[in-house]
Short mmCIF file of C-alpha atoms and ligand atoms in Angstrom, two decimals:
data_model
loop_
_atom_site.label_atom_id
_atom_site.label_comp_id
_atom_site.label_asym_id
_atom_site.label_seq_id
_atom_site.Cartn_x
_atom_site.Cartn_y
_atom_site.Cartn_z
CA MET A 18 -177.21 -72.78 131.43
CA GLY A 19 -177.86 -70.48 128.71
CA TYR A 20 -177.16 -67.01 127.30
CA ILE A 21 -177.90 -63.37 127.78
CA ILE A 22 -177.49 -60.72 124.94
CA ALA A 23 -176.15 -57.21 126.28
CA CYS A 24 -176.61 -54.85 122.98
CA ASP A 25 -175.15 -51.35 123.00
CA PHE A 26 -177.76 -48.68 121.20
CA ASP A 27 -175.87 -45.74 119.90
CA GLY A 28 -173.83 -46.69 116.98
CA THR A 29 -174.71 -49.91 117.48
CA VAL A 30 -178.45 -50.49 116.75
CA THR A 31 -178.20 -46.86 115.08
CA ALA A 32 -175.64 -46.62 112.32
CA THR A 33 -174.24 -43.31 113.99
CA ASP A 34 -173.83 -42.22 117.33
CA THR A 35 -177.12 -40.27 118.60
CA ILE A 36 -175.79 -38.29 121.14
CA VAL A 37 -172.92 -37.05 118.86
CA ALA A 38 -175.67 -36.53 116.22
CA ILE A 39 -177.91 -34.67 118.80
CA ILE A 40 -175.09 -32.38 120.02
CA LYS A 41 -173.55 -31.56 116.48
CA LYS A 42 -177.14 -30.63 115.62
CA PHE A 43 -178.08 -28.51 118.50
CA ALA A 44 -175.10 -27.54 120.20
CA PRO A 45 -172.37 -27.94 117.54
CA ILE A 46 -169.74 -25.17 118.94
CA GLU A 47 -169.77 -25.78 122.41
CA GLY A 48 -170.03 -29.40 122.36
CA ARG A 49 -167.06 -30.07 120.30
CA PRO A 50 -164.44 -30.06 122.58
CA ILE A 51 -166.35 -31.92 125.29
CA THR A 52 -166.86 -34.76 122.66
CA ASP A 53 -163.45 -34.66 121.78
CA GLN A 54 -162.23 -35.07 125.43
CA ILE A 55 -164.56 -38.02 125.72
CA LEU A 56 -163.25 -39.75 122.74
CA ARG A 57 -159.66 -39.25 124.02
CA GLN A 58 -160.63 -40.76 127.07
CA GLU A 59 -159.26 -37.76 128.86
CA ILE A 60 -162.49 -37.10 131.10
CA SER A 61 -165.04 -39.99 131.86
CA ILE A 62 -168.31 -40.53 129.86
CA GLN A 63 -170.30 -39.68 132.86
CA HIS A 64 -168.89 -36.28 133.49
CA GLY A 65 -168.74 -35.54 129.87
CA VAL A 66 -172.08 -36.33 128.79
CA THR A 67 -173.29 -34.66 131.91
CA GLU A 68 -172.08 -31.39 130.45
CA LEU A 69 -172.83 -32.21 126.86
CA PHE A 70 -176.64 -32.40 128.00
CA ARG A 71 -176.40 -29.35 130.10
CA LEU A 72 -175.87 -27.67 126.60
CA LEU A 73 -179.58 -28.39 125.57
CA PRO A 74 -182.39 -26.30 126.49
CA SER A 75 -184.95 -28.57 128.18
CA GLU A 76 -187.59 -26.96 125.71
CA LYS A 77 -185.86 -28.75 122.72
CA LYS A 78 -186.91 -31.93 124.20
CA GLU A 79 -189.74 -32.47 121.53
CA ASP A 80 -187.40 -31.30 118.75
CA ILE A 81 -184.60 -33.94 119.85
CA ILE A 82 -186.96 -36.77 119.68
CA GLN A 83 -188.30 -35.80 116.16
CA PHE A 84 -184.57 -35.46 115.00
CA ALA A 85 -183.82 -38.63 116.50
CA LEU A 86 -186.66 -40.52 114.74
CA GLU A 87 -186.22 -38.87 111.41
CA GLU A 88 -182.54 -38.44 111.06
CA VAL A 89 -180.87 -41.24 112.84
CA LYS A 90 -180.01 -44.13 110.73
CA LEU A 91 -180.45 -47.73 112.00
CA ARG A 92 -178.22 -50.66 111.27
CA PRO A 93 -180.18 -53.12 108.78
CA GLY A 94 -181.01 -56.37 110.20
CA PHE A 95 -181.82 -55.59 113.81
CA GLN A 96 -185.43 -57.30 113.99
CA LYS A 97 -184.17 -60.46 112.19
CA LEU A 98 -181.57 -60.88 114.99
CA LEU A 99 -184.00 -60.01 117.51
CA ASP A 100 -186.35 -62.86 115.83
CA GLU A 101 -183.46 -65.10 116.04
CA ALA A 102 -182.68 -64.37 119.61
CA GLN A 103 -186.53 -65.05 120.55
CA THR A 104 -186.15 -68.32 118.54
CA LEU A 105 -183.16 -69.44 120.39
CA ASN A 106 -184.83 -68.46 123.52
CA ILE A 107 -181.96 -65.85 124.54
CA PRO A 108 -183.37 -62.77 126.43
CA PHE A 109 -182.29 -59.42 124.62
CA TYR A 110 -181.15 -56.42 126.58
CA ILE A 111 -180.26 -53.00 125.44
CA ILE A 112 -177.71 -51.51 127.54
CA SER A 113 -177.30 -47.71 126.83
CA GLY A 114 -175.34 -45.05 127.83
CA GLY A 115 -178.14 -42.78 126.22
CA MET A 116 -181.22 -41.38 127.35
CA HIS A 117 -184.72 -42.99 127.32
CA PHE A 118 -186.21 -40.07 125.97
CA PHE A 119 -184.70 -40.54 122.66
CA ILE A 120 -183.68 -44.45 122.44
CA ASP A 121 -187.67 -45.45 123.45
CA PRO A 122 -189.31 -43.83 120.22
CA ILE A 123 -186.79 -45.22 118.14
CA LEU A 124 -187.22 -48.59 119.73
CA GLU A 125 -190.83 -48.62 119.63
CA LYS A 126 -191.38 -50.36 116.13
CA PHE A 127 -189.20 -53.39 117.17
CA ASN A 128 -190.11 -56.60 118.75
CA GLY A 129 -188.43 -58.87 121.14
CA ILE A 130 -186.32 -56.69 123.38
CA LYS A 131 -186.85 -57.79 126.98
CA GLN A 132 -185.91 -54.59 128.74
CA VAL A 133 -183.87 -51.33 127.71
CA PHE A 134 -181.34 -49.98 130.54
CA ALA A 135 -180.61 -46.32 130.04
CA ASN A 136 -180.41 -42.81 131.78
CA THR A 137 -183.48 -40.56 132.39
CA VAL A 138 -182.90 -36.75 132.04
CA ASP A 139 -184.47 -34.08 134.31
CA PHE A 140 -186.51 -31.49 132.06
CA SER A 141 -187.44 -28.95 134.95
CA GLY A 142 -184.92 -26.82 134.41
CA ASP A 143 -183.71 -24.85 131.88
CA TYR A 144 -181.25 -26.94 130.57
CA MET A 145 -181.11 -30.95 130.60
CA GLU A 146 -179.89 -32.73 133.60
CA VAL A 147 -179.16 -36.53 133.08
CA ILE A 148 -179.89 -38.81 135.98
CA TRP A 149 -177.65 -41.72 135.84
CA ASN A 150 -179.60 -44.54 136.71
CA HIS A 151 -177.17 -47.39 136.59
CA PRO A 152 -173.86 -46.33 138.47
CA CYS A 153 -170.74 -48.53 138.98
CA ASP A 154 -171.10 -51.20 141.46
CA ASN A 155 -168.12 -51.98 143.71
CA LEU A 156 -166.65 -54.22 141.08
CA CYS A 157 -165.94 -51.17 138.86
CA THR A 158 -164.10 -48.09 139.26
CA GLY A 159 -164.66 -46.60 135.77
CA ASP A 160 -166.85 -43.79 136.47
CA CYS A 161 -169.07 -45.27 133.42
CA GLY A 162 -172.18 -43.26 133.55
CA THR A 163 -174.20 -45.93 132.70
CA CYS A 164 -171.78 -49.22 133.82
CA LYS A 165 -172.84 -51.88 131.58
CA PRO A 166 -170.92 -54.57 133.22
CA SER A 167 -172.60 -53.71 136.58
CA ILE A 168 -175.97 -54.12 134.68
CA VAL A 169 -174.76 -57.30 133.22
CA ARG A 170 -173.58 -58.81 136.65
CA GLN A 171 -177.34 -58.26 137.92
CA LEU A 172 -178.91 -60.03 135.11
CA VAL A 173 -176.51 -62.81 134.08
CA ASP A 174 -176.99 -65.66 136.73
CA ASP A 175 -175.38 -68.67 135.34
CA ASN A 176 -175.64 -67.64 131.81
CA LYS A 177 -173.14 -66.77 129.41
CA VAL A 178 -172.87 -63.02 127.98
CA ILE A 179 -173.08 -62.32 124.18
CA SER A 180 -171.99 -58.55 123.66
CA ILE A 181 -172.78 -56.56 120.93
CA GLY A 182 -171.01 -53.17 120.66
CA ASP A 183 -169.20 -50.33 118.62
CA SER A 184 -167.12 -48.07 120.56
CA ILE A 185 -164.99 -47.36 123.69
CA THR A 186 -168.17 -47.21 125.92
CA ASP A 187 -168.29 -50.90 125.55
CA LEU A 188 -164.92 -51.85 126.53
CA LYS A 189 -165.55 -53.01 129.82
CA LEU A 190 -168.42 -54.89 128.42
CA LEU A 191 -166.20 -56.73 126.17
CA GLY A 192 -164.23 -57.43 128.79
CA ILE A 193 -166.77 -59.83 130.50
CA ALA A 194 -168.18 -61.10 127.52
CA ASP A 195 -168.13 -64.86 126.65
CA ILE A 196 -168.93 -63.99 122.84
CA ALA A 197 -168.10 -60.69 121.49
CA PHE A 198 -169.80 -58.79 118.39
CA THR A 199 -167.95 -55.93 117.59
CA THR A 200 -168.02 -53.26 114.93
CA SER A 201 -166.11 -50.02 113.90
CA LYS A 202 -163.85 -48.79 116.62
CA LEU A 203 -164.74 -51.79 119.18
CA THR A 204 -163.40 -54.06 116.51
CA GLN A 205 -160.04 -52.08 116.35
CA PHE A 206 -159.38 -52.08 120.04
CA ALA A 207 -160.44 -56.03 120.27
CA GLN A 208 -157.72 -56.38 117.50
CA GLU A 209 -155.11 -54.23 119.09
CA LYS A 210 -155.75 -56.00 122.93
CA GLY A 211 -155.96 -59.51 120.97
CA ILE A 212 -159.68 -60.10 122.31
CA ALA A 213 -161.41 -62.45 120.32
CA HIS A 214 -164.53 -60.80 118.88
CA HIS A 215 -166.68 -61.59 115.86
CA HIS A 216 -166.75 -58.40 113.53
CA PHE A 217 -169.80 -57.26 111.90
CA GLU A 218 -171.17 -54.64 109.74
CA THR A 219 -175.03 -55.28 109.44
CA PHE A 220 -177.04 -57.43 111.96
CA ASP A 221 -177.36 -59.95 108.78
CA ASP A 222 -173.60 -60.74 109.44
CA ILE A 223 -174.59 -62.03 113.15
CA LYS A 224 -175.49 -65.50 113.15
CA LEU A 225 -176.24 -66.67 116.82
CA SER A 226 -177.05 -69.94 115.86
CA GLU A 227 -173.14 -70.52 114.50
CA VAL A 228 -171.68 -69.17 117.95
CA ILE A 229 -173.70 -70.78 120.65
CA LYS A 230 -173.41 -74.14 121.84
MG1 MG B 19 -172.34 -47.21 120.98
ZN1 ZN B 20 -168.38 -49.23 135.77
#
């Protein structure tokens, strides 16, 4: 028996949420109320993010990739954590509610990610249409968009799950994790709900060898 790592992307690998940053930059006025509704959990993530991307003209694709590469700050220590996972033979998966078109260019410079699970976007119309590649399985009714527990159930076999995440979109992942690393809002949630967790600020705070047995 071993471990797998399921790591969020937005707000976790990146220091701030990439989708929020993109919407603030490219659709600030119309995007705001939708973003607020998602954060207050009044509408599902899938519904909200679909609506947010429908605000973005397809022709802005390259501008958004450039913006993501130039403006989005990364949380320090990520390559070191990937290296440690590789040394310990723990497969490292990125599981994201974001979109491959801006995630993949950001992750290109890192080595040791086994696979990235994210969504695609149809750019054939005037506005972007999200294609949700990883819907909820029959054990989840969350309308998650990217259903993180459903993906983990496909990957896990007999292994234990180490989760790394930052926000409400990682709550369900936290629920199925054997070992949870949390930051920002997710640390707060874990504290409120009395869920065991290890808080981190940078990836240097995550010492895999100290938590696995
Ligand atoms: Mg996140
Ligand atoms: Zn789900």
